[in-house]
Amino acid sequence: MPPYYFETAMTTDSMTAHKQLPVHTEHLALGAKMGIFGDWEVPLYYRSVIEEHDWVRTGVGVFDISHMGEFFVRGKSAEIFLNQIVTNQVSRLEDGKALYTPVCRPDGGIVDDVIVYRLKADSFLVIVNAANVEKDFEWFVKNNQTDTVVSNETDRFALFAVQGPRSTAVTERLLEQTVSEMPYYSIRQAAHWKTGYVARTGYTGEIGYEILCPAEQATKIWRALMAAGKTEGIQPIGFGARDTLRLEAGMLLYGQDMTDETTPLEVGLERTVFFEKDFIGKHALLNQKKSGVKKKLAAFELLERGIPRHGYDVYVNGQKTGVVTSGSYSPTLKKNIGLALLEQPHVQAGEIIDIQIRQSQVKAKVVNFPFYKRQKKEKG
């Protein structure tokens, strides 16, 4: 079986100067192999990446994603403000619903991709990528021309993702409330916590829930979660498997598959752009749409041996035509897969491309995206 390599900026160097997750000692006690992701010390894996990946696809696992950022946006103009700063249509959200959306610069480049939850008419929760917390907060404040209050409350919360076919039973046992009827991209308050939420969201392609709880209660809740999932065989899952799961499911990673140098139209996020409203970056994206998108993100699978990595060059007929943004061995498909930003017209399924892997060019085929879709047996 091919060796696994985590391609993102993650190392096992000295970790003394980095932030630690609220349940850091729990991860060490479970035997986690720790590494660095951005400013955070995080679990890479506990047993093996492939074993953990397979367990989420077939059972239930829990990820500690407390490194993610939480902004609360409050005030009578909160909806107006958010509708201006993101590309998606926040005004269509009902209480307890959520949407995925890019945040763009005036030139259309992606500042970040976030999830916006509407808690009530004048109160929203925005989950942002860990590496972008400071940048995003500055961007939100800079572009706030209303009386809306934006607060960065990242340090106040821990965030646990319970994912997999058996995640509903575990989450209901932990929270002592029904969540099975929650539709995808919805949120509700945890019944027995003063400040805590459960959201029907995830980054794996499986049914799952994300539990936001006060940081000071994180250890207690983590232990309760592990106990609640004992019958279902819950296992802690590291960031290595999180990467392979999201790649198979067609979920993009900021900093690799999209950056501030790419636009939503280039990375397949057209569905999240509503030109019927005003938002930062609208005019640039309209111009790009009218003139034609010159490069697009495409999925591929290797036809020969090798593992594609972020930054590897892509060629067609000897001419460089793009670059790999993400790549890995797929434990589910038993293939080497990846994403690449390619010049048009080389993004159509069936196109043969060559990827420069070390000293050789390895053939690959453009395929439809995503690589994996779960068979839906539950609502959502």
Short mmCIF file of C-alpha atoms in Angstrom, two decimals:
data_model
loop_
_atom_site.label_atom_id
_atom_site.label_comp_id
_atom_site.label_asym_id
_atom_site.label_seq_id
_atom_site.Cartn_x
_atom_site.Cartn_y
_atom_site.Cartn_z
CA MET A 1 0.00 0.00 0.00
CA PRO A 2 1.41 3.41 -0.93
CA PRO A 3 2.96 5.44 1.90
CA TYR A 4 0.90 8.36 3.19
CA TYR A 5 2.25 11.87 3.18
CA PHE A 6 0.41 14.91 4.50
CA GLU A 7 0.99 17.57 1.88
CA THR A 8 -0.17 20.66 3.76
CA ALA A 9 2.23 22.81 5.78
CA MET A 10 2.46 20.34 8.64
CA THR A 11 5.62 19.19 10.37
CA THR A 12 6.77 17.39 13.49
CA ASP A 13 9.38 20.01 14.38
CA SER A 14 9.66 21.61 17.80
CA MET A 15 6.15 22.47 18.96
CA THR A 16 6.90 24.50 22.08
CA ALA A 17 5.99 27.88 20.54
CA HIS A 18 2.67 26.84 19.03
CA LYS A 19 -0.90 26.96 20.26
CA GLN A 20 -2.38 23.85 21.81
CA LEU A 21 -5.93 22.58 21.43
CA PRO A 22 -8.11 22.73 24.57
CA VAL A 23 -7.94 18.92 24.95
CA HIS A 24 -4.27 18.61 24.03
CA THR A 25 -3.51 16.26 26.94
CA GLU A 26 -6.36 13.97 25.88
CA HIS A 27 -4.75 13.54 22.46
CA LEU A 28 -1.40 12.68 24.03
CA ALA A 29 -3.07 10.14 26.32
CA LEU A 30 -4.66 8.51 23.26
CA GLY A 31 -1.23 8.13 21.65
CA ALA A 32 -1.58 10.80 18.99
CA LYS A 33 1.34 11.58 16.72
CA MET A 34 1.40 15.37 16.89
CA GLY A 35 2.44 17.87 14.23
CA ILE A 36 2.20 21.53 13.34
CA PHE A 37 -0.63 22.98 11.24
CA GLY A 38 -0.27 26.73 10.91
CA ASP A 39 0.10 28.06 14.45
CA TRP A 40 -1.37 24.95 16.06
CA GLU A 41 -0.09 21.67 17.44
CA VAL A 42 -2.57 19.07 16.22
CA PRO A 43 -2.94 15.27 16.05
CA LEU A 44 -1.76 13.93 12.69
CA TYR A 45 -2.92 10.39 13.44
CA TYR A 46 -3.42 7.99 16.35
CA ARG A 47 -3.08 4.56 14.69
CA SER A 48 -2.70 5.10 10.95
CA VAL A 49 -4.16 7.54 8.44
CA ILE A 50 -5.66 4.80 6.28
CA GLU A 51 -7.24 2.96 9.21
CA GLU A 52 -8.75 6.17 10.54
CA HIS A 53 -10.00 7.17 7.09
CA ASP A 54 -11.75 3.83 6.62
CA TRP A 55 -13.30 4.01 10.08
CA VAL A 56 -15.01 7.32 9.32
CA ARG A 57 -16.37 5.90 6.06
CA THR A 58 -17.82 2.84 7.83
CA GLY A 59 -18.29 3.73 11.52
CA VAL A 60 -17.87 6.93 13.51
CA GLY A 61 -14.90 9.11 14.36
CA VAL A 62 -14.35 12.39 16.15
CA PHE A 63 -12.03 15.19 15.05
CA ASP A 64 -10.80 17.98 17.29
CA ILE A 65 -11.09 21.02 15.02
CA SER A 66 -10.88 23.63 17.77
CA HIS A 67 -8.24 25.45 15.72
CA MET A 68 -11.02 26.83 13.51
CA GLY A 69 -12.10 30.43 14.06
CA GLU A 70 -15.48 31.64 15.33
CA PHE A 71 -16.81 35.12 14.62
CA PHE A 72 -20.14 36.33 15.93
CA VAL A 73 -21.86 39.01 13.88
CA ARG A 74 -24.63 40.83 15.76
CA GLY A 75 -26.94 43.77 15.23
CA LYS A 76 -29.99 44.87 13.25
CA SER A 77 -27.80 45.32 10.13
CA ALA A 78 -25.92 42.01 10.53
CA GLU A 79 -27.62 40.40 7.54
CA ILE A 80 -27.00 43.44 5.34
CA PHE A 81 -23.33 43.50 6.32
CA LEU A 82 -22.76 39.78 5.70
CA ASN A 83 -24.62 39.89 2.39
CA GLN A 84 -22.15 42.54 1.25
CA ILE A 85 -18.99 40.79 2.42
CA VAL A 86 -19.69 37.26 1.10
CA THR A 87 -20.67 36.10 -2.38
CA ASN A 88 -23.53 33.81 -1.39
CA GLN A 89 -27.06 34.96 -0.57
CA VAL A 90 -27.21 35.35 3.22
CA SER A 91 -30.64 36.99 3.04
CA ARG A 92 -32.23 33.70 1.97
CA LEU A 93 -31.27 32.01 5.26
CA GLU A 94 -33.92 31.20 7.84
CA ASP A 95 -33.17 30.95 11.54
CA GLY A 96 -31.14 27.81 12.23
CA LYS A 97 -29.87 27.45 8.66
CA ALA A 98 -26.38 27.84 7.19
CA LEU A 99 -24.56 28.30 3.92
CA TYR A 100 -21.07 27.85 2.53
CA THR A 101 -19.53 30.86 0.82
CA PRO A 102 -16.33 32.50 -0.34
CA VAL A 103 -15.28 35.92 0.90
CA CYS A 104 -13.69 37.89 -1.95
CA ARG A 105 -11.43 40.86 -2.53
CA PRO A 106 -12.48 43.60 -4.99
CA ASP A 107 -10.46 41.82 -7.70
CA GLY A 108 -12.36 38.56 -7.09
CA GLY A 109 -9.52 36.77 -5.29
CA ILE A 110 -10.69 34.58 -2.43
CA VAL A 111 -9.93 35.92 1.05
CA ASP A 112 -11.33 32.76 2.65
CA ASP A 113 -14.11 30.20 2.38
CA VAL A 114 -16.42 30.20 5.40
CA ILE A 115 -19.70 28.85 6.75
CA VAL A 116 -22.31 31.38 7.84
CA TYR A 117 -24.93 30.21 10.35
CA ARG A 118 -28.03 32.31 11.03
CA LEU A 119 -28.82 31.91 14.74
CA LYS A 120 -31.59 34.50 14.64
CA ALA A 121 -32.44 37.64 12.67
CA ASP A 122 -29.79 39.81 14.29
CA SER A 123 -27.20 37.17 15.21
CA PHE A 124 -24.92 35.09 12.98
CA LEU A 125 -22.00 32.71 13.57
CA VAL A 126 -19.22 32.56 10.98
CA ILE A 127 -16.72 29.69 11.01
CA VAL A 128 -13.42 30.66 9.34
CA ASN A 129 -10.24 28.77 8.53
CA ALA A 130 -7.67 28.65 11.33
CA ALA A 131 -4.82 30.12 9.29
CA ASN A 132 -7.00 33.08 8.28
CA VAL A 133 -8.51 34.14 11.61
CA GLU A 134 -6.52 37.37 12.02
CA LYS A 135 -6.67 38.25 8.31
CA ASP A 136 -10.40 37.58 8.13
CA PHE A 137 -11.19 39.55 11.26
CA GLU A 138 -9.29 42.56 9.93
CA TRP A 139 -11.15 42.22 6.63
CA PHE A 140 -14.54 42.05 8.33
CA VAL A 141 -13.82 45.08 10.52
CA LYS A 142 -12.32 47.10 7.65
CA ASN A 143 -15.36 46.54 5.46
CA ASN A 144 -18.00 47.04 8.13
CA GLN A 145 -19.84 50.24 7.19
CA THR A 146 -22.84 49.49 9.43
CA ASP A 147 -23.56 49.45 13.15
CA THR A 148 -23.00 45.68 13.16
CA VAL A 149 -20.75 44.30 15.90
CA VAL A 150 -18.22 41.69 14.76
CA SER A 151 -16.46 39.82 17.54
CA ASN A 152 -13.67 37.24 17.27
CA GLU A 153 -14.58 34.66 19.92
CA THR A 154 -12.27 31.89 18.73
CA ASP A 155 -10.56 31.43 22.09
CA ARG A 156 -13.89 30.99 23.87
CA PHE A 157 -14.86 27.80 22.07
CA ALA A 158 -13.84 24.26 21.26
CA LEU A 159 -15.17 22.49 18.17
CA PHE A 160 -15.54 18.72 17.75
CA ALA A 161 -16.67 17.03 14.53
CA VAL A 162 -18.47 13.70 14.92
CA GLN A 163 -18.51 12.08 11.49
CA GLY A 164 -19.54 8.79 9.92
CA PRO A 165 -22.57 6.53 9.39
CA ARG A 166 -22.96 6.00 13.14
CA SER A 167 -22.56 9.65 14.12
CA THR A 168 -26.25 10.37 14.74
CA ALA A 169 -26.64 7.86 17.57
CA VAL A 170 -23.48 9.09 19.27
CA THR A 171 -24.43 12.76 18.99
CA GLU A 172 -27.94 12.15 20.32
CA ARG A 173 -26.60 10.18 23.28
CA LEU A 174 -24.10 12.92 24.11
CA LEU A 175 -26.54 15.83 23.82
CA GLU A 176 -29.62 14.00 25.09
CA GLN A 177 -31.63 15.48 22.26
CA THR A 178 -32.83 14.38 18.83
CA VAL A 179 -30.71 15.47 15.88
CA SER A 180 -31.60 12.84 13.27
CA GLU A 181 -34.16 15.13 11.59
CA MET A 182 -31.73 18.04 11.23
CA PRO A 183 -31.28 18.91 7.56
CA TYR A 184 -27.83 19.37 6.07
CA TYR A 185 -26.42 22.83 6.81
CA SER A 186 -28.56 23.55 9.86
CA ILE A 187 -27.73 24.49 13.44
CA ARG A 188 -29.46 24.50 16.79
CA GLN A 189 -28.54 25.24 20.38
CA ALA A 190 -27.41 22.33 22.50
CA ALA A 191 -30.37 21.72 24.81
CA HIS A 192 -28.44 21.36 28.07
CA TRP A 193 -25.71 23.98 27.52
CA LYS A 194 -26.09 27.71 28.05
CA THR A 195 -23.60 28.46 25.28
CA GLY A 196 -23.19 25.63 22.82
CA TYR A 197 -24.44 24.52 19.41
CA VAL A 198 -24.74 21.44 17.26
CA ALA A 199 -24.54 21.85 13.47
CA ARG A 200 -25.30 19.34 10.74
CA THR A 201 -22.09 20.03 8.85
CA GLY A 202 -18.76 18.35 8.19
CA TYR A 203 -15.67 18.02 6.01
CA THR A 204 -15.68 14.30 5.21
CA GLY A 205 -18.53 13.54 2.80
CA GLU A 206 -20.27 11.44 5.47
CA ILE A 207 -23.25 12.26 7.62
CA GLY A 208 -21.95 14.14 10.63
CA TYR A 209 -22.31 16.84 13.24
CA GLU A 210 -20.07 19.61 14.55
CA ILE A 211 -20.36 20.43 18.23
CA LEU A 212 -19.38 23.91 19.41
CA CYS A 213 -18.88 24.12 23.17
CA PRO A 214 -17.24 26.47 25.70
CA ALA A 215 -13.47 25.95 25.79
CA GLU A 216 -13.47 25.60 29.59
CA GLN A 217 -15.82 22.60 29.26
CA ALA A 218 -13.92 21.01 26.38
CA THR A 219 -12.19 18.23 28.34
CA LYS A 220 -15.41 17.24 30.11
CA ILE A 221 -17.34 17.17 26.84
CA TRP A 222 -14.59 15.33 24.94
CA ARG A 223 -14.59 12.58 27.55
CA ALA A 224 -18.38 12.44 27.56
CA LEU A 225 -18.31 12.18 23.76
CA MET A 226 -15.88 9.26 23.82
CA ALA A 227 -18.05 7.54 26.43
CA ALA A 228 -21.24 8.23 24.46
CA GLY A 229 -19.72 6.58 21.39
CA LYS A 230 -18.33 3.50 23.09
CA THR A 231 -21.13 1.24 21.85
CA GLU A 232 -20.58 2.41 18.26
CA GLY A 233 -16.81 2.05 18.56
CA ILE A 234 -16.00 5.74 18.23
CA GLN A 235 -12.35 6.52 17.48
CA PRO A 236 -10.38 9.79 17.52
CA ILE A 237 -9.30 10.79 14.01
CA GLY A 238 -6.30 12.89 13.04
CA PHE A 239 -5.70 15.60 10.47
CA GLY A 240 -4.14 13.16 8.00
CA ALA A 241 -7.41 11.31 7.50
CA ARG A 242 -9.32 14.58 7.52
CA ASP A 243 -7.33 15.59 4.43
CA THR A 244 -7.92 12.35 2.49
CA LEU A 245 -11.61 12.27 3.42
CA ARG A 246 -12.25 15.84 2.28
CA LEU A 247 -10.32 15.32 -0.96
CA GLU A 248 -12.35 12.25 -1.89
CA ALA A 249 -15.55 14.16 -1.09
CA GLY A 250 -14.61 17.11 -3.29
CA MET A 251 -14.16 19.63 -0.48
CA LEU A 252 -11.55 22.27 -1.16
CA LEU A 253 -8.71 23.33 1.11
CA TYR A 254 -7.91 27.03 1.41
CA GLY A 255 -4.25 27.76 0.81
CA GLN A 256 -3.98 24.96 -1.74
CA ASP A 257 -7.06 24.49 -3.95
CA MET A 258 -7.97 28.16 -3.58
CA THR A 259 -6.03 31.25 -2.55
CA ASP A 260 -6.34 35.00 -2.84
CA GLU A 261 -4.94 34.58 -6.36
CA THR A 262 -7.87 32.41 -7.51
CA THR A 263 -11.54 33.29 -7.91
CA PRO A 264 -14.69 31.27 -7.14
CA LEU A 265 -15.31 30.86 -10.87
CA GLU A 266 -11.89 29.25 -11.31
CA VAL A 267 -12.26 26.70 -8.51
CA GLY A 268 -15.76 25.44 -9.26
CA LEU A 269 -17.70 27.55 -6.76
CA GLU A 270 -20.00 29.29 -9.24
CA ARG A 271 -22.99 27.97 -7.29
CA THR A 272 -21.97 30.12 -4.31
CA VAL A 273 -21.91 33.41 -6.25
CA PHE A 274 -25.17 35.38 -6.46
CA PHE A 275 -24.80 38.15 -9.01
CA GLU A 276 -28.34 39.36 -8.26
CA LYS A 277 -27.02 41.22 -5.19
CA ASP A 278 -24.10 43.52 -4.47
CA PHE A 279 -20.98 42.14 -2.81
CA ILE A 280 -17.28 42.83 -2.68
CA GLY A 281 -15.71 41.46 -5.85
CA LYS A 282 -18.93 41.36 -7.89
CA HIS A 283 -17.73 43.56 -10.76
CA ALA A 284 -14.46 41.65 -11.19
CA LEU A 285 -16.29 38.30 -11.20
CA LEU A 286 -18.88 39.59 -13.67
CA ASN A 287 -16.10 40.69 -16.00
CA GLN A 288 -14.39 37.31 -15.65
CA LYS A 289 -17.65 35.51 -16.37
CA LYS A 290 -18.25 37.61 -19.49
CA SER A 291 -14.70 37.32 -20.84
CA GLY A 292 -14.41 33.62 -20.02
CA VAL A 293 -12.57 31.74 -17.28
CA LYS A 294 -9.09 30.89 -18.55
CA LYS A 295 -8.19 28.30 -15.91
CA LYS A 296 -10.29 25.94 -13.84
CA LEU A 297 -9.89 23.40 -11.08
CA ALA A 298 -10.18 19.82 -12.31
CA ALA A 299 -10.08 16.39 -10.69
CA PHE A 300 -7.79 13.64 -11.93
CA GLU A 301 -6.67 10.10 -11.19
CA LEU A 302 -3.26 8.70 -12.02
CA LEU A 303 -2.98 6.01 -14.68
CA GLU A 304 0.55 5.06 -13.63
CA ARG A 305 2.43 4.67 -10.36
CA GLY A 306 3.17 7.75 -8.29
CA ILE A 307 1.54 10.10 -5.80
CA PRO A 308 0.72 13.65 -6.91
CA ARG A 309 1.58 16.48 -4.51
CA HIS A 310 0.70 20.11 -4.13
CA GLY A 311 2.83 22.24 -6.45
CA TYR A 312 3.68 19.57 -9.03
CA ASP A 313 3.54 20.87 -12.61
CA VAL A 314 1.03 19.53 -15.15
CA TYR A 315 1.70 19.21 -18.89
CA VAL A 316 -0.32 18.50 -22.03
CA ASN A 317 1.57 17.58 -25.21
CA GLY A 318 4.80 18.78 -23.64
CA GLN A 319 3.44 22.22 -22.71
CA LYS A 320 2.95 23.26 -19.11
CA THR A 321 -0.77 23.80 -18.59
CA GLY A 322 -1.29 23.88 -14.84
CA VAL A 323 -0.30 22.83 -11.35
CA VAL A 324 -1.48 20.23 -8.81
CA THR A 325 -3.25 21.82 -5.86
CA SER A 326 -3.99 18.67 -3.82
CA GLY A 327 -3.07 15.02 -4.21
CA SER A 328 -3.07 11.81 -2.23
CA TYR A 329 -3.62 8.10 -2.22
CA SER A 330 -7.37 7.46 -1.89
CA PRO A 331 -8.04 4.72 0.70
CA THR A 332 -11.65 4.36 -0.49
CA LEU A 333 -10.96 4.17 -4.22
CA LYS A 334 -7.55 2.49 -3.92
CA LYS A 335 -6.22 4.99 -6.46
CA ASN A 336 -3.93 8.01 -6.47
CA ILE A 337 -6.07 11.10 -7.00
CA GLY A 338 -5.79 14.85 -6.98
CA LEU A 339 -6.94 18.29 -8.05
CA ALA A 340 -5.17 20.60 -10.46
CA LEU A 341 -5.68 24.14 -11.66
CA LEU A 342 -5.55 23.76 -15.45
CA GLU A 343 -5.73 26.07 -18.43
CA GLN A 344 -8.84 25.75 -20.56
CA PRO A 345 -9.75 23.60 -22.46
CA HIS A 346 -7.93 20.78 -20.66
CA VAL A 347 -10.47 20.35 -17.86
CA GLN A 348 -12.93 18.00 -19.55
CA ALA A 349 -13.39 14.47 -18.21
CA GLY A 350 -11.33 12.02 -20.22
CA GLU A 351 -8.51 14.48 -21.02
CA ILE A 352 -5.06 12.89 -20.62
CA ILE A 353 -2.51 14.99 -18.74
CA ASP A 354 1.09 14.44 -17.59
CA ILE A 355 2.17 15.24 -14.04
CA GLN A 356 5.80 15.90 -13.26
CA ILE A 357 6.60 13.64 -10.30
CA ARG A 358 10.27 13.98 -9.41
CA GLN A 359 12.22 13.13 -12.57
CA SER A 360 9.36 11.54 -14.50
CA GLN A 361 6.13 12.57 -16.15
CA VAL A 362 3.27 10.34 -15.03
CA LYS A 363 0.05 10.03 -17.02
CA ALA A 364 -3.28 10.92 -15.43
CA LYS A 365 -6.85 11.29 -16.60
CA VAL A 366 -9.24 14.13 -15.83
CA VAL A 367 -12.35 12.71 -14.14
CA ASN A 368 -15.66 13.95 -12.80
CA PHE A 369 -15.74 15.54 -9.38
CA PRO A 370 -16.23 14.58 -6.56
CA PHE A 371 -14.44 11.27 -6.37
CA TYR A 372 -16.76 9.89 -3.68
CA LYS A 373 -20.44 10.32 -2.77
CA ARG A 374 -22.01 8.49 0.14
CA GLN A 375 -25.21 6.53 -0.34
CA LYS A 376 -27.76 8.63 1.49
CA LYS A 377 -29.77 6.58 3.92
CA GLU A 378 -30.68 9.38 6.30
CA LYS A 379 -32.36 12.73 5.90
CA GLY A 380 -29.95 15.53 5.10
#
